[in-house]
XYZ file of C-alpha atoms in Angstrom:
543
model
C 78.999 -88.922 -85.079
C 80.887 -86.056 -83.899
C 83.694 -85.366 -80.685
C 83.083 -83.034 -78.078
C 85.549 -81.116 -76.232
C 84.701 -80.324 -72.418
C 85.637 -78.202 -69.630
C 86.561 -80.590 -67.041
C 85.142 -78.945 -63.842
C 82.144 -77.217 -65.182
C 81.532 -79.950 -67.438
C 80.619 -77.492 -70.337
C 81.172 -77.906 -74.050
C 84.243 -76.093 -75.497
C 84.264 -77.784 -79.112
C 82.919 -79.128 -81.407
C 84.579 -81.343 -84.569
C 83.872 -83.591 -86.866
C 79.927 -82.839 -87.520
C 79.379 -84.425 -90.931
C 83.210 -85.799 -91.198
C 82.851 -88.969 -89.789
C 80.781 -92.110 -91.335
C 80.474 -93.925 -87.932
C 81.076 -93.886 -84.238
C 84.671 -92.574 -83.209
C 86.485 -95.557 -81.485
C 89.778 -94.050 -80.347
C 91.020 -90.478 -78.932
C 94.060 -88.728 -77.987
C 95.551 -85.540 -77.356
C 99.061 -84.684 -78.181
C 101.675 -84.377 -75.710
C 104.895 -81.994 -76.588
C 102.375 -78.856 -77.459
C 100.292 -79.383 -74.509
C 97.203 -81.201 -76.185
C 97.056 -78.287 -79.739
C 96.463 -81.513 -82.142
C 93.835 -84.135 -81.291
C 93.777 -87.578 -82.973
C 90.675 -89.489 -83.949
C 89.949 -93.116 -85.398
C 86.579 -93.748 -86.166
C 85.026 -97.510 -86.970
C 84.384 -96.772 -90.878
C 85.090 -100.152 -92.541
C 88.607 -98.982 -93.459
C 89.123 -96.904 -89.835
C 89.868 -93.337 -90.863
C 92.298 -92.211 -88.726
C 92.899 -88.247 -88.816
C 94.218 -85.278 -87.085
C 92.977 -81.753 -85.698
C 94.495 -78.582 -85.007
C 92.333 -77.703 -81.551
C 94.926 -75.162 -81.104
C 92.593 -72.317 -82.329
C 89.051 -71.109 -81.911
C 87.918 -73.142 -84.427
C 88.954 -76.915 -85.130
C 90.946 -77.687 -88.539
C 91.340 -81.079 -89.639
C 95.505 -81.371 -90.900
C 94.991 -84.776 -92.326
C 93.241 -88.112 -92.494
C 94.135 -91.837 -94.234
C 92.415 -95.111 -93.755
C 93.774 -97.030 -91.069
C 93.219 -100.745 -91.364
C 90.655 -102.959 -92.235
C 91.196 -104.326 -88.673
C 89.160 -103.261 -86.061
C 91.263 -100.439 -84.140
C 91.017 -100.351 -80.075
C 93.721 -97.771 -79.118
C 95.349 -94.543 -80.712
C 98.204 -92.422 -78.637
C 100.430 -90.050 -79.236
C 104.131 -90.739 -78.354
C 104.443 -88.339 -75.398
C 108.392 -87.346 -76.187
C 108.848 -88.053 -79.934
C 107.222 -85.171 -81.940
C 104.017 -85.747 -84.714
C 104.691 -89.907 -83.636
C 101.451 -91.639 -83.200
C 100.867 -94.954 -82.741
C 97.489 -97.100 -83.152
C 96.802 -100.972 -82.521
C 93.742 -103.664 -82.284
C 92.899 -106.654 -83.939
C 96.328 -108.384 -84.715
C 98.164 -105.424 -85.462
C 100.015 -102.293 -84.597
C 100.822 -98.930 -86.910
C 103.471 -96.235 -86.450
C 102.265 -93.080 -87.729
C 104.904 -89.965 -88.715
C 103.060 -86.804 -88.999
C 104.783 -84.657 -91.721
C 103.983 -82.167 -94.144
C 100.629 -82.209 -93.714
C 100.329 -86.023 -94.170
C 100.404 -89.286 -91.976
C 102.985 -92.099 -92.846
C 102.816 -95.695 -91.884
C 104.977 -98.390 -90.516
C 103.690 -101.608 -89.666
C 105.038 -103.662 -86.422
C 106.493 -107.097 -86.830
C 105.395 -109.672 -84.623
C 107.495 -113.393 -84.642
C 104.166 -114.929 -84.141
C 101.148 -115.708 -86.128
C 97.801 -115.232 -84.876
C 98.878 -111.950 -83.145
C 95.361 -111.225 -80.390
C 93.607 -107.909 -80.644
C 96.309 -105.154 -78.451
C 94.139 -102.648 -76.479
C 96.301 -100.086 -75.328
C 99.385 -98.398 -75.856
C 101.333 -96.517 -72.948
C 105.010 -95.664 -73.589
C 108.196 -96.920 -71.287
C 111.351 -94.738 -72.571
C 111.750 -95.499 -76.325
C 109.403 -98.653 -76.127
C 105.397 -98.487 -76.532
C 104.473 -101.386 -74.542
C 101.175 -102.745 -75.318
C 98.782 -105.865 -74.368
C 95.679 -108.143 -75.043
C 92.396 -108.509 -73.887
C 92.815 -111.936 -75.017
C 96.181 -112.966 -73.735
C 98.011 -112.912 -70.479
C 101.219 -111.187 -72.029
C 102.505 -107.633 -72.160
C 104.422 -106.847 -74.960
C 107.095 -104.209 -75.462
C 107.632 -102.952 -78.982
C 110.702 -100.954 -80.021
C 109.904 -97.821 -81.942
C 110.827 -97.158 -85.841
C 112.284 -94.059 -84.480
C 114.800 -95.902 -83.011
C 115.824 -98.724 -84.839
C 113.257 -101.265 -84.781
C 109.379 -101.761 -84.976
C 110.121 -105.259 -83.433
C 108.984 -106.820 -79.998
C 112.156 -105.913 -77.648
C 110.267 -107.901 -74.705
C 107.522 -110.000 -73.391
C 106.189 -110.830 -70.060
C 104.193 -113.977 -70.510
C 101.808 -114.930 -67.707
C 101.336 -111.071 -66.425
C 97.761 -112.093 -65.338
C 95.413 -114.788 -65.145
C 93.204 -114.004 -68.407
C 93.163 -111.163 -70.229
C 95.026 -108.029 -69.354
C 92.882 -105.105 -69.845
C 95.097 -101.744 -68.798
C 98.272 -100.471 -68.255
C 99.294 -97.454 -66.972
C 103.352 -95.703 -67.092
C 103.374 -93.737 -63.685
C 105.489 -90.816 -63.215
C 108.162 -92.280 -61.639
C 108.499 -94.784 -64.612
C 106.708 -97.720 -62.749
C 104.510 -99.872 -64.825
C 101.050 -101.122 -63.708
C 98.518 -103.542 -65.322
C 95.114 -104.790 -64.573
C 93.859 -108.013 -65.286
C 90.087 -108.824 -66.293
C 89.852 -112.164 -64.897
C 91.953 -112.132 -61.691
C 90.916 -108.428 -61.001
C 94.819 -107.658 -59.991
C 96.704 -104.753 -60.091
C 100.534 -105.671 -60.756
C 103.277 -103.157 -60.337
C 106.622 -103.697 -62.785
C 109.472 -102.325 -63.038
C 109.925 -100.401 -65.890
C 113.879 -101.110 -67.128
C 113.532 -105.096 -66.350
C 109.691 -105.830 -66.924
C 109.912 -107.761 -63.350
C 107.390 -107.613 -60.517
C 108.468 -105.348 -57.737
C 106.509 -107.338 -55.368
C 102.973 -104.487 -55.205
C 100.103 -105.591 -55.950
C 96.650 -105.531 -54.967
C 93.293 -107.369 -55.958
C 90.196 -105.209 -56.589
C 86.931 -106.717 -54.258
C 84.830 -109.093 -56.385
C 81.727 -106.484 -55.346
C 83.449 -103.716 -57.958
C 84.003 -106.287 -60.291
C 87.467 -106.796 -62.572
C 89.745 -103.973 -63.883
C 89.136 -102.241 -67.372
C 91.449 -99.280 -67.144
C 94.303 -97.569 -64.904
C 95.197 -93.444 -64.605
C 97.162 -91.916 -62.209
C 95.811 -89.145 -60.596
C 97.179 -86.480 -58.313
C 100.087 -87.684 -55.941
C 100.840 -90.927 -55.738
C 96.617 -92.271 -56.361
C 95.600 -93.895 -58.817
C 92.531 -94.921 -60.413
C 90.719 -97.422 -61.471
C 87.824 -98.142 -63.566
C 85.634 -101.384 -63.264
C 83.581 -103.537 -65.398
C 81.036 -102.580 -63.351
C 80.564 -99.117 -63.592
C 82.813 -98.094 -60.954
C 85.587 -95.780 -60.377
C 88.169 -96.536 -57.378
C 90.849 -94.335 -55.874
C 93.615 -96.101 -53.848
C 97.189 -97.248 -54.249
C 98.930 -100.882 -54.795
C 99.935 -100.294 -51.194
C 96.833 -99.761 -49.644
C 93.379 -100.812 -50.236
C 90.746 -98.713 -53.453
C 87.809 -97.047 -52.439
C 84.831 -96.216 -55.048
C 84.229 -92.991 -55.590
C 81.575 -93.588 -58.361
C 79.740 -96.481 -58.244
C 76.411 -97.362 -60.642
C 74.356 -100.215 -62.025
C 75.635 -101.896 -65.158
C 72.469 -103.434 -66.633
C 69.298 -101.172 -67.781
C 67.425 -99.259 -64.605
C 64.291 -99.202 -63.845
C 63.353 -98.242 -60.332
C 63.918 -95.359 -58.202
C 62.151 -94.100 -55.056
C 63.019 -91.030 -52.551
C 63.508 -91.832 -48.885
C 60.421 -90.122 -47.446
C 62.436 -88.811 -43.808
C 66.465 -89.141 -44.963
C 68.807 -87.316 -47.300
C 68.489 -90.813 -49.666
C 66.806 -92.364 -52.387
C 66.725 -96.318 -53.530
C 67.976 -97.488 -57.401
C 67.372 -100.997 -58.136
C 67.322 -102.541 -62.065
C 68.023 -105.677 -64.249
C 71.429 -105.881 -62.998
C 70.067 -107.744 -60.041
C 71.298 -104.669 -57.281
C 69.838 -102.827 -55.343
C 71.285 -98.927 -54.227
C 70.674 -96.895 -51.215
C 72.556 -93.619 -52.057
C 73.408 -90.108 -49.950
C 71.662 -87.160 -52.221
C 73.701 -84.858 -50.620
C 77.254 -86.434 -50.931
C 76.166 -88.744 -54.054
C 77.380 -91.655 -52.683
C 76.236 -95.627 -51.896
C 75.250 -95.813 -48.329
C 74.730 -99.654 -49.335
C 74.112 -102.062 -51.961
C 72.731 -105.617 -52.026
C 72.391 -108.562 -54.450
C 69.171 -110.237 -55.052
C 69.514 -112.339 -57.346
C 66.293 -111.005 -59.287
C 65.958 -108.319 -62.025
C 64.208 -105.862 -59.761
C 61.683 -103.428 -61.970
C 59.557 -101.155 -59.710
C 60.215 -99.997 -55.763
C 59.191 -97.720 -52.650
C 59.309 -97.035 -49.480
C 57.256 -97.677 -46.657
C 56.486 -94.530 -44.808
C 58.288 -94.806 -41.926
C 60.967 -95.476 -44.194
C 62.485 -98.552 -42.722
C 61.973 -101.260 -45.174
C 61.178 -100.944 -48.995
C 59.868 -103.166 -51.198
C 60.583 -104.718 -54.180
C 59.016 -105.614 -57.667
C 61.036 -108.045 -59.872
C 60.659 -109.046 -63.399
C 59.164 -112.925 -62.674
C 55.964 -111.521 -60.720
C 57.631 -111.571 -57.332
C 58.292 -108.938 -54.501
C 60.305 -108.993 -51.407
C 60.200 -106.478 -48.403
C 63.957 -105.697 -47.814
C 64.613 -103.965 -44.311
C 66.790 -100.622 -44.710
C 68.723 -101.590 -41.622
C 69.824 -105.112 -41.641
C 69.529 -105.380 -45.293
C 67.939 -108.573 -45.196
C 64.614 -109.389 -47.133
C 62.093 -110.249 -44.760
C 59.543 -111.830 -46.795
C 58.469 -112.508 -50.613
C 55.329 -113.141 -52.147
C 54.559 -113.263 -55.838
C 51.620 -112.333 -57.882
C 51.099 -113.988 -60.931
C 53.991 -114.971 -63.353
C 54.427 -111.365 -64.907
C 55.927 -108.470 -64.142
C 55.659 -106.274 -61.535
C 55.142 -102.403 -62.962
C 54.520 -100.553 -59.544
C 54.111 -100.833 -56.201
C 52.554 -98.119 -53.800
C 52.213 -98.407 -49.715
C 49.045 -96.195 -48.728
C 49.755 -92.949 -46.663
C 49.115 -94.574 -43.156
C 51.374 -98.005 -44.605
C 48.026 -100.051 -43.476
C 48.156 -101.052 -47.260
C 50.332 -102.134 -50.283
C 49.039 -101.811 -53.870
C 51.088 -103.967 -56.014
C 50.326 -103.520 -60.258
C 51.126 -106.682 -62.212
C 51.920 -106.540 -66.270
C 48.912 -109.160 -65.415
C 46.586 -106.312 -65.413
C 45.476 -106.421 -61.869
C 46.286 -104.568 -58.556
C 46.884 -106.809 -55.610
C 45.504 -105.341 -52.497
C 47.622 -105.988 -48.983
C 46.865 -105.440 -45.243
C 50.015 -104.901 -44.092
C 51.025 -105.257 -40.271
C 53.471 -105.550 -37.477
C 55.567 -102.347 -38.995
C 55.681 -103.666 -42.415
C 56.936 -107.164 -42.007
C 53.383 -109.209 -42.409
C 51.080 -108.852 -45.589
C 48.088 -110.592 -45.978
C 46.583 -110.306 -49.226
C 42.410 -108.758 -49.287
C 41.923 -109.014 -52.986
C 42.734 -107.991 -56.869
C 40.866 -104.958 -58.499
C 40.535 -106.289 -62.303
C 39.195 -104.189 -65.079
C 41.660 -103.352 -66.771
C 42.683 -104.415 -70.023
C 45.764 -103.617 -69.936
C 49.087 -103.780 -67.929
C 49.321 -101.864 -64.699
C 51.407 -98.646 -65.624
C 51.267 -96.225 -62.594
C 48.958 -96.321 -59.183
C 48.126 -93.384 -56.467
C 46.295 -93.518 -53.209
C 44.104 -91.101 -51.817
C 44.841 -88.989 -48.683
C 43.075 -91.181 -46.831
C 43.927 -94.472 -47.758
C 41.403 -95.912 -48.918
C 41.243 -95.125 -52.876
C 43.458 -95.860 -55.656
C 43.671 -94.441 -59.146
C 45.303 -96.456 -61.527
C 46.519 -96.116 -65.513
C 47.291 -99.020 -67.795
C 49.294 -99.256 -71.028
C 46.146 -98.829 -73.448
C 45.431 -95.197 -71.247
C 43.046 -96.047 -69.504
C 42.016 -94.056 -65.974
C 40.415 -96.170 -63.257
C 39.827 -95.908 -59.613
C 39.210 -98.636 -56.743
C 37.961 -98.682 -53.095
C 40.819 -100.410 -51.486
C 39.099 -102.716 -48.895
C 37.190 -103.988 -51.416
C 38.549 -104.222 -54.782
C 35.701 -103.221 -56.486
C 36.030 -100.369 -59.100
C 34.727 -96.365 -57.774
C 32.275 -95.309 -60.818
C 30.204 -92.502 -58.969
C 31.753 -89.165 -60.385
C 30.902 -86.996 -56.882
C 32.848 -89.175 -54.454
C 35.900 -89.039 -57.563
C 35.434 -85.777 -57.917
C 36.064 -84.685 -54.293
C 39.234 -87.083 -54.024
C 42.557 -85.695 -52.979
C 45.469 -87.583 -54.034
C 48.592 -88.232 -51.491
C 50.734 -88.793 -54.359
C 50.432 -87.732 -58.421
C 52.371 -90.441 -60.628
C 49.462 -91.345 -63.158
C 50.528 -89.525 -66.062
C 46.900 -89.754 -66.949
C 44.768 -87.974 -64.603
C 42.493 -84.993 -64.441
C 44.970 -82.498 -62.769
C 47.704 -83.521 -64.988
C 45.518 -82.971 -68.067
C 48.033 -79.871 -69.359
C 51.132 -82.283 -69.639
C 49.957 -82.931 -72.599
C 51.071 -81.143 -76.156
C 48.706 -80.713 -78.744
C 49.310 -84.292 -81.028
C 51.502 -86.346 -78.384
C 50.928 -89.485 -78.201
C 50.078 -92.212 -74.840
C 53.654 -93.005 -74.710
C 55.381 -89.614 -74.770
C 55.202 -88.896 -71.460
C 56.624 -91.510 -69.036
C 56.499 -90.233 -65.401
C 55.245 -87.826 -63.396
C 55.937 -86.508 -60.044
C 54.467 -84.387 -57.650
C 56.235 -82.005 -55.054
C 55.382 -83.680 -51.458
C 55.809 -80.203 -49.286
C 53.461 -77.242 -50.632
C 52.353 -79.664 -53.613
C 52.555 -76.186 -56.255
C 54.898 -78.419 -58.205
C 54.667 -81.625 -60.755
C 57.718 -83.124 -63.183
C 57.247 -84.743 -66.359
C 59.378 -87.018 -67.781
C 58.969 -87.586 -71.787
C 60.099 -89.723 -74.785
C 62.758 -86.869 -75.725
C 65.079 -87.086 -73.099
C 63.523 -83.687 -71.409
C 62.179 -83.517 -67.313
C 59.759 -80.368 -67.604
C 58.316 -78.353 -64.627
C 54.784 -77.109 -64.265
C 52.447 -75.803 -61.605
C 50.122 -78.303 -59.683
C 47.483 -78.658 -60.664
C 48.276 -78.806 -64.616
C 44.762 -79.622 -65.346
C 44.185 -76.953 -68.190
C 44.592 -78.715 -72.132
C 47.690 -77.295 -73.512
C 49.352 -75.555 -70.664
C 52.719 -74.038 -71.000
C 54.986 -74.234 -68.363
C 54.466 -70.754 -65.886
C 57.046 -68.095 -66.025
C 57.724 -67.994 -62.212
C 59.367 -71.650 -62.276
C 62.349 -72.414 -63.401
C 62.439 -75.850 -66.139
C 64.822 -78.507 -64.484
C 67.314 -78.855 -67.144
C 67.377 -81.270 -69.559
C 68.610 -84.613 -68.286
C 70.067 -85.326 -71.841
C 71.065 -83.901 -75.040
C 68.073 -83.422 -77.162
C 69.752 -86.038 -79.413
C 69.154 -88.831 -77.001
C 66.579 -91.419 -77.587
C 66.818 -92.778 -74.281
C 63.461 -92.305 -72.127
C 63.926 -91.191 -68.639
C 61.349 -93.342 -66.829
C 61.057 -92.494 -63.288
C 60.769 -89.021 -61.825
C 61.063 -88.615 -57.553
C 61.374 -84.968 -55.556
C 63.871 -85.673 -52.906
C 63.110 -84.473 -49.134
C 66.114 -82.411 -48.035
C 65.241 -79.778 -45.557
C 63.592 -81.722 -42.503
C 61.305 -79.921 -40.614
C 62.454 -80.922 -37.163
C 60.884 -78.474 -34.958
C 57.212 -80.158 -35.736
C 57.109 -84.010 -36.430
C 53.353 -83.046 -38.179
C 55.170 -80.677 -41.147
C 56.331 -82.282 -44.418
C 60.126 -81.878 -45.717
C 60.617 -79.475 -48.257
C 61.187 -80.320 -52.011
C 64.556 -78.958 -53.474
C 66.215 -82.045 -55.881
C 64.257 -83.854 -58.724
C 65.639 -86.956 -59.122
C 65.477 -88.682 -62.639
C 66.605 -91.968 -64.322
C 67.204 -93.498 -67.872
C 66.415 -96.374 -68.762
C 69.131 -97.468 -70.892
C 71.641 -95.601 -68.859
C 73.327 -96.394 -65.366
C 73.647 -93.078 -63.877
C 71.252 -91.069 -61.883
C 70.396 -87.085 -62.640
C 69.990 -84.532 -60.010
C 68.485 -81.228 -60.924
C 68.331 -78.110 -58.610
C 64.468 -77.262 -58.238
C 64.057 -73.414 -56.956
C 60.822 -72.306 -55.673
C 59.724 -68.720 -56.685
């Protein structure tokens, strides 16, 4: 466990602390206030919750002092933002008010008139009060600082919110706001009385309830949801998201193949159309089902869907309603694939089959021509041929196999293989992709592939390590190294991430629109993780 400084517009690291200091996670932050953020303060969730404090003012980051906090869990740590070296930290039934002094950290211990004090979760400051609340409780509490006399609660506002009350933010004009978890209000207060002023606003149920409050520049403020959003607004008008993600792990992503867009759907039961360009939601949707796998048809009006439970719908891109579902089995569906001409859908089950579809009247009737079984293993990836009418397939025990679409029936001869071109290259396991692989890797260390769709030079890997790596196409030479004349996308993640980035797509930017026969061009690489909510973007340059 460590802390990392950043530069907050090129989003680079400026510092480093605490490599080897720290037994676990670090739980709380904050800078200091009167010195314009020189001393940093850190709590970290050691049984005994070391707080301690850093000198950040220099090059190099010195550590002034440390004690152990509380046995208590600790959820927020702030200094005082007008009373010099005064921090104070609270959580589970408690709050401490720390004096910084001589090189060591003093405590005083608030006094609350009632037992069973909830866990207190944050700690703004109203003139010579820290006022403080619960995640448990509907009350705001205002505390009365050592400093001045007391360490005793000065004032209470029972009721604030229905449930828990999960932020509160001290605006510059000495306003008070908080945000409740259950009722997903924002409440403004007047900060002398601790009365209403008669502002507020409720956050749509679609961004889910509040979990923190900032102000940001003029009179906006923001707000940060439960799930995964950010909103800008004001109490007097309504919040708009300006992030928004998927709160649940995700598993699917898919490039528009025409539009400036690409589809996110995971076991948060959402689904994601999103602007590559602005990095926005164009739309989302509920379906009630952990989605797993998608694409688009090729005209690139409807998509369709794999889910967790062996169904998948067809959802149309402009209505946004599904227009059928079908289901395959009881397991899970790993891919699905239209061919190059949309005549056919390939869908691979966790079953170990591939469900064959004639699909007609522009994607909104499927009528199933067979299964292709031999494997013996789960469906992991599947690519069509040029001209629609052969699939290759891999499977979790790497295996390769290929199939003549209108019947089923496996393709053994190794002349009519041989002289296949492929429309698409996601099997990880194939004989152009052969140089992907490093010398001693094993099945599962590479997760995705991709393939550039314009001048197909290009293919993306996505491994095990938290790396997307770049080669030329075709990579069919053992042990290739990535050529000098292309640049590696960046890594998605620090190399100390275990998280697997799962699904790789090139997204078509530059349309062509002087010849409806030419491809778009390839300049983004889009990646996922699948533990994470967020979607990467890397800059691809052609050389």
């Amino acid at each position: 466990p460590h802390i990392r400084i950043w530069e907050s517009v090129r989003l680079t690291t400026l510092m480093v602390i605490g490599i080897g200091d720290f037994e676990r996670a670090v739980c709380c932050l904050s800078f200091s206030k009167l010195d314009g953020g020189q001393h940093l303060v850190a709590v970290d969730e050691a049984n005994e919750h070391v707080i301690s404090v850093w000198d950040i003012s220099k090059e190099k980051a010195h550590k002034v002092t440390e004690t152990k906090s509380s046995t208590e869990t600790v959820l927020g740590a702030e200094f005082h933002p007008s009373e010099k070296n005064t921090i104070v930290t609270c959580g589970k039934s408690h709050i401490s008010f720390w004096t910084l002094e001589s090189g060591a950290l003093t405590k005083k211990m608030g006094i609350f008139d009632q037992r069973n004090m909830p866990p207190l979760i944050v700690v703004p400051f109203v003139r010579k009060s820290v006022i403080t609340t619960s995640c448990w409780s509907q009350t705001i509490v205002g505390i009365t600082l050592p400093a001045d006399g007391g360490n005793r609660i000065s004032q209470a506002i029972l009721g604030a919110h229905e449930g828990g009350v999960f932020s509160l933010c001290v605006l510059k004009n000495g306003l008070l706001l908080s945000g409740g978890g259950k009722d997903r209000r924002i409440v403004e207060w007047d900060g002398n009385s601790y009365k209403q002023t008669g502002n507020l606003t409720e956050i749509p149920e679609q961004f889910g309830p509040v979990r923190t409050l900032s102000q940001g520049k003029g009179n906006l403020i923001l707000v940060g949801t439960t799930r995964n959003c950010i909103l800008q607004g004001t109490v007097y008008l309504k919040f708009n998201p300006i992030v928004q993600g998927h709160t649940d792990e995700l598993w699917a992503l898919y490039p528009h193949p025409t539009q400036n867009q690409f589809l996110t759907c995971g076991y948060d039961k959402h689904v994601y159309l999103w602007d590559s360009l602005s990095h926005t939601v164009v739309w989302s949707k509920e379906i009630n089902e952990c989605a797993h796998c998608c694409c688009f048809h090729p005209d690139g009006n409807l998509t369709v869907i794999g889910t967790q439970t062996g169904r998948w719908l067809v959802l149309d891109l402009t209505t946004r309603e599904i227009i059928t579902t079908h289901c395959d089995g009881s397991e899970q569906i790993e891919c699905v694939r239209f061919s190059p001409d949309g005549n056919f859908l390939a869908v691979g089950s966790r079953d170990n089959s591939i469900y064959i579809y004639h699909v007609s009247e522009s994607g909104s009737k499927y009528s199933r021509i067979g299964k292709c079984t031999g494997h013996s293993s789960f469906i992991t990836h599947i690519d069509w041929s040029v001209n629609s009418q052969y699939i290759q397939s891999n499977s979790g025990d790497y295996e390769v196999l290929f199939w003549t679409a209108s019947t089923c029936k496996q393709l053994i001869s190794p002349n009519a293989i041989r002289e296949l071109e492929w429309h698409t290259s996601t099997c990880t396991l194939s004989f152009n992709l052969a140089g992907i692989w490093p010398e001693g890797a094993d099945g599962t260390d590479i997760n995705a592939s991709c393939r550039s769709n314009s001048v197909k030079q290009l293919t993306a890997t996505a491994d095990d390590f938290g790396k997307v790596n770049l080669y030329r196409y075709p990579c069919s030479q053992p042990l290739s190294i990535v050529k000098s004349g292309v640049i590696v996308a960046q890594q998605c993640m620090s190399t100390h991430s275990i998280e697997t980035i799962e699904k790789l797509g090139f997204e078509l930017l530059e349309l062509s629109s002087y010849s409806p026969n030419l491809t778009p061009s390839d300049h983004y690489l889009f990646g996922l993780r699948q533990f994470a909510t967020d979607d990467e973007a890397q800059k691809v340059v052609h050389k």
